[in-house]
Amino acid sequence: MPLLLEGKKVFITGATGFVGGYILKSILQKGAHVIALNGKRNDKSFLGDDSKLVTWVDIDILDPNSLLEELKEIDYVIHTASIVSFNTTLDELRAVNVNGTANLVNISLQAGIKKFIHISSIAALGVPEYGNFINENSKWTGDKGMSAYAISKYNAEQEVWRGYREGLDIVVLNPSVILGVGNWDRSSLTIFKTIQKGVKYYPSGLFSSVDVRDVTAAVIKAIELPISGERFILNASNIPFKLALETISNGLNVEAPSKKISKTSVNFIYYAEKIFSVFTGKSSQLSKDLIKSLFSRYEYDNKKAQEQIKIPFISLNDTMKWVKESL
């Protein structure tokens, strides 16, 4: 029988972000009392009047003492806060993504939290030793060739699994690129802004994405269902970038890219930008990790989430219909 959230206290990190904001709204609709971290940007405009129903706290997840004080009477923790970037150093990513998660896990153990929901990423699954197929049982094959972001997400997730071994009930969710209605200047939604400006070329890799509403539904299921020590890949589909960019372009009423670009050409642009940056002072928008992701052909399996927590998964086409209606 599902656990009821009504009247429960839920602590959310990253609640002023794209994903965290949707989760916060959904948790409030369930009748829970939400305690949330004020974000660095602290933009609560998306939340509207719901923001007034939240107890906002100014604490640093890198400060264990302040965390302990806030988590003393909390029932559930939903950890969504992290740095998402291909242009950030491993040390910077480790500080928030790994150390912050470790602190939150440690304090949750001390405070007797009922369940800890960790929003990870498909990046934390690494790459398969053979082939292109990835599921929840795939093993991390080492840091070599992995982006600093992926390494930080993997290490953060290891802190959560450590907490599980020490007695903390946890569920890990590994979403792909999260899309939906929101601020195009932040998170993965910046892809909309880029495409709206005009994109002429498409890479040959596969594009994996998930609707933010499915991520939110998975969080609720993870809390309410009697499950622990499980991870779920949240991914609607694995489709060619050409089709994905056409679908997104149609949703944004702009012309879709029609020319294929090779990895060699993109690498040339990357190195040219690096050279010119010495003279212009402007950093390159490309990175080796981003280029690698544009041409990868990994397929992420969503069967476990469909079967065990009953997430039907909204197609990219339907996500873009929703986005189009919001314009």
Short mmCIF file of C-alpha atoms in Angstrom, two decimals:
data_model
loop_
_atom_site.label_atom_id
_atom_site.label_comp_id
_atom_site.label_asym_id
_atom_site.label_seq_id
_atom_site.Cartn_x
_atom_site.Cartn_y
_atom_site.Cartn_z
CA MET A 1 0.00 0.00 0.00
CA PRO A 2 1.48 3.38 -1.02
CA LEU A 3 2.74 5.71 1.64
CA LEU A 4 0.79 8.95 1.91
CA LEU A 5 2.66 12.25 1.63
CA GLU A 6 -0.11 14.30 3.20
CA GLY A 7 1.18 16.06 6.30
CA LYS A 8 4.73 14.76 5.82
CA LYS A 9 7.78 17.02 5.81
CA VAL A 10 9.85 16.89 2.63
CA PHE A 11 13.24 18.56 2.20
CA ILE A 12 14.15 19.47 -1.40
CA THR A 13 17.46 20.70 -2.77
CA GLY A 14 17.49 22.46 -6.13
CA ALA A 15 13.85 23.52 -5.76
CA THR A 16 14.43 26.81 -7.59
CA GLY A 17 15.74 24.92 -10.62
CA PHE A 18 13.83 23.54 -13.59
CA VAL A 19 13.37 19.96 -12.37
CA GLY A 20 13.23 20.80 -8.67
CA GLY A 21 10.49 23.34 -9.28
CA TYR A 22 8.20 20.78 -10.91
CA ILE A 23 8.91 18.29 -8.13
CA LEU A 24 8.16 20.90 -5.49
CA LYS A 25 4.79 21.74 -7.05
CA SER A 26 3.86 18.05 -7.24
CA ILE A 27 4.85 17.41 -3.62
CA LEU A 28 2.75 20.38 -2.48
CA GLN A 29 -0.25 18.99 -4.39
CA LYS A 30 0.12 15.82 -2.34
CA GLY A 31 -0.43 17.82 0.84
CA ALA A 32 3.12 17.65 2.13
CA HIS A 33 4.96 20.45 3.88
CA VAL A 34 8.03 21.43 1.87
CA ILE A 35 11.26 22.79 3.26
CA ALA A 36 13.56 23.88 0.45
CA LEU A 37 16.97 25.39 -0.10
CA ASN A 38 17.18 28.89 -1.51
CA GLY A 39 19.16 28.53 -4.73
CA LYS A 40 22.08 30.71 -5.75
CA ARG A 41 20.01 32.34 -8.49
CA ASN A 42 16.97 32.20 -6.23
CA ASP A 43 14.47 32.71 -9.06
CA LYS A 44 11.08 31.57 -7.76
CA SER A 45 8.97 33.16 -10.52
CA PHE A 46 8.12 29.76 -12.02
CA LEU A 47 6.60 28.63 -8.71
CA GLY A 48 4.11 31.51 -8.52
CA ASP A 49 1.95 31.45 -5.39
CA ASP A 50 3.24 27.97 -4.50
CA SER A 51 6.43 29.67 -3.36
CA LYS A 52 4.53 31.13 -0.40
CA LEU A 53 3.60 27.63 0.80
CA VAL A 54 7.25 26.61 1.14
CA THR A 55 9.58 27.09 4.09
CA TRP A 56 12.73 28.45 2.45
CA VAL A 57 16.04 28.03 4.24
CA ASP A 58 19.43 29.62 3.63
CA ILE A 59 21.90 26.87 4.36
CA ASP A 60 24.89 25.43 2.55
CA ILE A 61 24.87 21.70 1.77
CA LEU A 62 28.64 21.86 2.22
CA ASP A 63 28.02 22.77 5.89
CA PRO A 64 27.00 19.59 7.79
CA ASN A 65 26.05 21.43 10.99
CA SER A 66 23.43 23.62 9.32
CA LEU A 67 22.06 20.58 7.49
CA LEU A 68 21.61 18.60 10.70
CA GLU A 69 19.53 21.37 12.23
CA GLU A 70 17.15 21.47 9.25
CA LEU A 71 16.79 17.70 8.78
CA LYS A 72 15.96 16.80 12.38
CA GLU A 73 12.20 16.45 11.79
CA ILE A 74 12.17 15.72 8.05
CA ASP A 75 10.46 12.60 6.66
CA TYR A 76 11.84 12.53 3.11
CA VAL A 77 14.76 14.11 1.26
CA ILE A 78 14.72 14.77 -2.50
CA HIS A 79 18.15 15.75 -3.75
CA THR A 80 18.05 17.46 -7.15
CA ALA A 81 20.75 20.11 -6.74
CA SER A 82 23.91 19.71 -8.81
CA ILE A 83 26.09 21.51 -11.31
CA VAL A 84 25.26 20.42 -14.86
CA SER A 85 28.03 21.43 -17.24
CA PHE A 86 30.52 20.17 -19.81
CA ASN A 87 32.72 23.24 -19.22
CA THR A 88 33.39 22.96 -15.47
CA THR A 89 36.46 21.45 -13.82
CA LEU A 90 36.28 18.21 -11.87
CA ASP A 91 37.27 20.01 -8.65
CA GLU A 92 34.35 22.46 -9.01
CA LEU A 93 31.93 19.66 -9.83
CA ARG A 94 33.19 17.48 -6.99
CA ALA A 95 32.63 20.24 -4.41
CA VAL A 96 28.87 20.42 -5.00
CA ASN A 97 27.92 17.19 -6.77
CA VAL A 98 29.98 14.84 -4.59
CA ASN A 99 30.79 16.55 -1.28
CA GLY A 100 27.34 18.11 -1.00
CA THR A 101 25.70 14.75 -1.63
CA ALA A 102 27.98 13.03 0.91
CA ASN A 103 27.01 15.58 3.56
CA LEU A 104 23.33 15.19 2.82
CA VAL A 105 23.56 11.39 3.02
CA ASN A 106 25.48 11.50 6.31
CA ILE A 107 23.02 13.89 7.94
CA SER A 108 20.04 11.90 6.60
CA LEU A 109 21.45 8.82 8.34
CA GLN A 110 21.85 10.75 11.59
CA ALA A 111 18.38 12.29 11.35
CA GLY A 112 16.59 9.01 10.61
CA ILE A 113 15.16 10.10 7.25
CA LYS A 114 12.50 7.65 5.99
CA LYS A 115 13.68 7.74 2.37
CA PHE A 116 16.27 9.58 0.28
CA ILE A 117 15.46 10.21 -3.40
CA HIS A 118 18.52 11.05 -5.48
CA ILE A 119 18.20 12.61 -8.92
CA SER A 120 21.31 11.38 -10.69
CA SER A 121 21.85 11.19 -14.46
CA ILE A 122 22.39 8.68 -17.25
CA ALA A 123 25.91 10.13 -17.29
CA ALA A 124 26.55 8.29 -14.01
CA LEU A 125 26.03 4.97 -15.79
CA GLY A 126 29.21 5.40 -17.79
CA VAL A 127 29.72 3.53 -21.05
CA PRO A 128 29.37 -0.21 -21.69
CA GLU A 129 32.47 -2.34 -22.06
CA TYR A 130 30.92 -3.88 -25.17
CA GLY A 131 28.18 -2.58 -27.45
CA ASN A 132 25.94 0.46 -26.98
CA PHE A 133 23.17 -0.88 -24.72
CA ILE A 134 22.90 0.51 -21.17
CA ASN A 135 20.49 -0.51 -18.38
CA GLU A 136 20.36 -0.31 -14.58
CA ASN A 137 22.77 -3.23 -14.24
CA SER A 138 25.47 -1.65 -16.38
CA LYS A 139 28.77 -1.25 -14.56
CA TRP A 140 31.00 1.82 -14.46
CA THR A 141 34.07 0.82 -16.47
CA GLY A 142 36.42 3.52 -15.20
CA ASP A 143 37.02 7.27 -15.41
CA LYS A 144 39.14 7.14 -18.57
CA GLY A 145 37.45 8.98 -21.41
CA MET A 146 34.56 10.14 -19.21
CA SER A 147 33.56 13.79 -18.78
CA ALA A 148 34.23 15.57 -15.49
CA TYR A 149 30.44 15.88 -15.12
CA ALA A 150 29.89 12.13 -15.55
CA ILE A 151 32.64 11.32 -13.06
CA SER A 152 31.16 13.72 -10.50
CA LYS A 153 27.66 12.26 -10.93
CA TYR A 154 28.99 8.72 -10.61
CA ASN A 155 30.93 9.59 -7.45
CA ALA A 156 27.92 11.42 -6.00
CA GLU A 157 25.77 8.37 -6.65
CA GLN A 158 28.33 6.18 -4.89
CA GLU A 159 27.82 8.29 -1.76
CA VAL A 160 24.10 7.52 -1.95
CA TRP A 161 24.75 3.79 -2.33
CA ARG A 162 27.11 3.99 0.64
CA GLY A 163 24.24 5.49 2.62
CA TYR A 164 22.06 2.55 1.58
CA ARG A 165 24.65 0.07 2.84
CA GLU A 166 24.69 1.97 6.13
CA GLY A 167 20.93 1.72 6.57
CA LEU A 168 19.39 4.61 4.60
CA ASP A 169 16.39 3.80 2.38
CA ILE A 170 17.19 5.25 -1.03
CA VAL A 171 15.97 5.33 -4.62
CA VAL A 172 18.21 6.59 -7.42
CA LEU A 173 16.72 8.06 -10.61
CA ASN A 174 18.88 8.39 -13.72
CA PRO A 175 17.17 10.73 -16.20
CA SER A 176 18.45 11.52 -19.69
CA VAL A 177 18.15 15.08 -21.07
CA ILE A 178 15.14 16.57 -19.26
CA LEU A 179 12.83 18.72 -21.39
CA GLY A 180 9.57 20.59 -20.86
CA VAL A 181 8.09 24.04 -20.32
CA GLY A 182 10.44 26.34 -18.43
CA ASN A 183 13.15 28.99 -18.54
CA TRP A 184 15.23 28.58 -21.70
CA ASP A 185 18.20 30.35 -20.12
CA ARG A 186 18.79 27.53 -17.65
CA SER A 187 19.46 23.81 -17.48
CA SER A 188 18.94 21.50 -20.45
CA LEU A 189 16.30 23.88 -21.85
CA THR A 190 19.07 26.04 -23.32
CA ILE A 191 18.86 23.64 -26.26
CA PHE A 192 15.55 25.33 -27.20
CA LYS A 193 17.18 28.75 -27.27
CA THR A 194 20.03 27.45 -29.43
CA ILE A 195 17.67 25.79 -31.92
CA GLN A 196 15.36 28.82 -32.06
CA LYS A 197 18.32 30.97 -33.13
CA GLY A 198 18.88 28.61 -36.03
CA VAL A 199 20.82 25.37 -36.40
CA LYS A 200 21.96 24.29 -39.87
CA TYR A 201 23.70 21.02 -39.09
CA TYR A 202 22.94 17.81 -37.23
CA PRO A 203 25.39 15.25 -35.79
CA SER A 204 25.16 11.48 -36.31
CA GLY A 205 24.68 10.44 -32.69
CA LEU A 206 21.56 9.38 -30.79
CA PHE A 207 19.53 11.77 -28.64
CA SER A 208 18.00 10.54 -25.37
CA SER A 209 15.47 12.67 -23.52
CA VAL A 210 12.68 12.53 -20.95
CA ASP A 211 9.74 14.80 -20.13
CA VAL A 212 10.05 16.66 -16.82
CA ARG A 213 6.53 15.47 -15.92
CA ASP A 214 7.73 11.86 -16.09
CA VAL A 215 10.67 12.67 -13.83
CA THR A 216 8.28 14.26 -11.35
CA ALA A 217 5.94 11.26 -11.48
CA ALA A 218 8.89 8.93 -10.87
CA VAL A 219 9.89 10.90 -7.76
CA ILE A 220 6.38 10.57 -6.32
CA LYS A 221 6.30 6.84 -7.09
CA ALA A 222 9.75 6.40 -5.53
CA ILE A 223 8.51 7.94 -2.29
CA GLU A 224 5.08 6.34 -2.10
CA LEU A 225 5.89 2.78 -3.18
CA PRO A 226 7.58 0.37 -0.75
CA ILE A 227 10.84 0.22 -2.69
CA SER A 228 14.42 0.85 -1.59
CA GLY A 229 17.90 0.21 -2.92
CA GLU A 230 16.73 0.55 -6.52
CA ARG A 231 17.74 2.70 -9.47
CA PHE A 232 15.62 3.56 -12.48
CA ILE A 233 16.64 4.93 -15.86
CA LEU A 234 14.21 7.66 -16.93
CA ASN A 235 14.38 7.94 -20.70
CA ALA A 236 11.57 8.22 -23.23
CA SER A 237 13.51 7.20 -26.32
CA ASN A 238 16.83 6.93 -28.13
CA ILE A 239 16.41 8.58 -31.52
CA PRO A 240 18.80 9.97 -34.16
CA PHE A 241 19.80 13.60 -33.55
CA LYS A 242 18.38 14.46 -36.98
CA LEU A 243 14.89 13.33 -35.95
CA ALA A 244 15.19 14.89 -32.50
CA LEU A 245 16.24 18.26 -33.91
CA GLU A 246 13.42 18.11 -36.49
CA THR A 247 10.88 17.39 -33.73
CA ILE A 248 12.17 20.19 -31.52
CA SER A 249 12.39 22.64 -34.45
CA ASN A 250 8.80 21.88 -35.47
CA GLY A 251 7.67 22.52 -31.91
CA LEU A 252 9.46 25.87 -31.90
CA ASN A 253 8.21 26.83 -35.39
CA VAL A 254 11.71 27.15 -36.85
CA GLU A 255 13.45 25.48 -39.78
CA ALA A 256 15.05 22.16 -38.92
CA PRO A 257 18.74 21.50 -39.65
CA SER A 258 19.16 19.72 -42.99
CA LYS A 259 22.90 19.16 -43.32
CA LYS A 260 24.87 16.39 -41.65
CA ILE A 261 28.14 17.39 -40.01
CA SER A 262 31.04 15.04 -39.34
CA LYS A 263 32.88 14.66 -36.06
CA THR A 264 36.07 15.71 -37.84
CA SER A 265 34.48 19.02 -38.84
CA VAL A 266 33.22 19.70 -35.32
CA ASN A 267 36.65 18.91 -33.89
CA PHE A 268 38.20 21.37 -36.37
CA ILE A 269 35.78 24.08 -35.21
CA TYR A 270 36.60 23.27 -31.59
CA TYR A 271 40.35 23.68 -32.07
CA ALA A 272 39.88 26.81 -34.19
CA GLU A 273 37.78 28.38 -31.43
CA LYS A 274 40.43 27.44 -28.86
CA ILE A 275 43.08 29.24 -30.91
CA PHE A 276 40.95 32.34 -31.51
CA SER A 277 40.01 32.50 -27.82
CA VAL A 278 43.61 33.46 -27.08
CA PHE A 279 43.06 36.66 -29.07
CA THR A 280 39.40 37.36 -28.37
CA GLY A 281 39.27 36.39 -24.69
CA LYS A 282 36.01 34.54 -25.34
CA SER A 283 35.78 30.92 -24.23
CA SER A 284 34.69 28.24 -26.69
CA GLN A 285 31.08 27.06 -26.53
CA LEU A 286 32.27 23.60 -27.50
CA SER A 287 34.11 21.09 -25.35
CA LYS A 288 35.57 17.67 -26.09
CA ASP A 289 32.95 16.11 -23.80
CA LEU A 290 30.09 17.86 -25.60
CA ILE A 291 31.43 16.77 -28.99
CA LYS A 292 31.67 13.19 -27.77
CA SER A 293 28.04 13.26 -26.61
CA LEU A 294 26.84 14.58 -29.98
CA PHE A 295 28.25 11.57 -31.78
CA SER A 296 27.68 8.78 -29.24
CA ARG A 297 25.14 6.07 -30.06
CA TYR A 298 24.35 4.67 -26.62
CA GLU A 299 20.84 3.32 -26.03
CA TYR A 300 19.32 3.64 -22.55
CA ASP A 301 16.77 1.00 -21.55
CA ASN A 302 13.59 2.24 -19.82
CA LYS A 303 11.82 -1.10 -19.27
CA LYS A 304 12.42 -1.25 -15.52
CA ALA A 305 10.78 2.14 -14.92
CA GLN A 306 7.85 1.20 -17.14
CA GLU A 307 7.28 -2.14 -15.46
CA GLN A 308 8.11 -1.51 -11.79
CA ILE A 309 7.00 2.09 -11.17
CA LYS A 310 4.58 2.32 -14.10
CA ILE A 311 6.03 5.33 -15.91
CA PRO A 312 4.50 5.27 -19.45
CA PHE A 313 6.94 7.91 -20.79
CA ILE A 314 5.78 10.87 -22.82
CA SER A 315 7.28 11.00 -26.32
CA LEU A 316 9.51 13.86 -27.44
CA ASN A 317 6.82 14.76 -29.96
CA ASP A 318 4.22 15.16 -27.19
CA THR A 319 6.68 17.09 -25.03
CA MET A 320 7.21 19.55 -27.88
CA LYS A 321 3.45 19.88 -28.41
CA TRP A 322 3.25 20.97 -24.76
CA VAL A 323 6.13 23.41 -25.25
CA LYS A 324 4.50 24.78 -28.42
CA GLU A 325 1.21 25.37 -26.59
CA SER A 326 3.07 27.37 -23.93
CA LEU A 327 4.65 29.79 -26.43
#
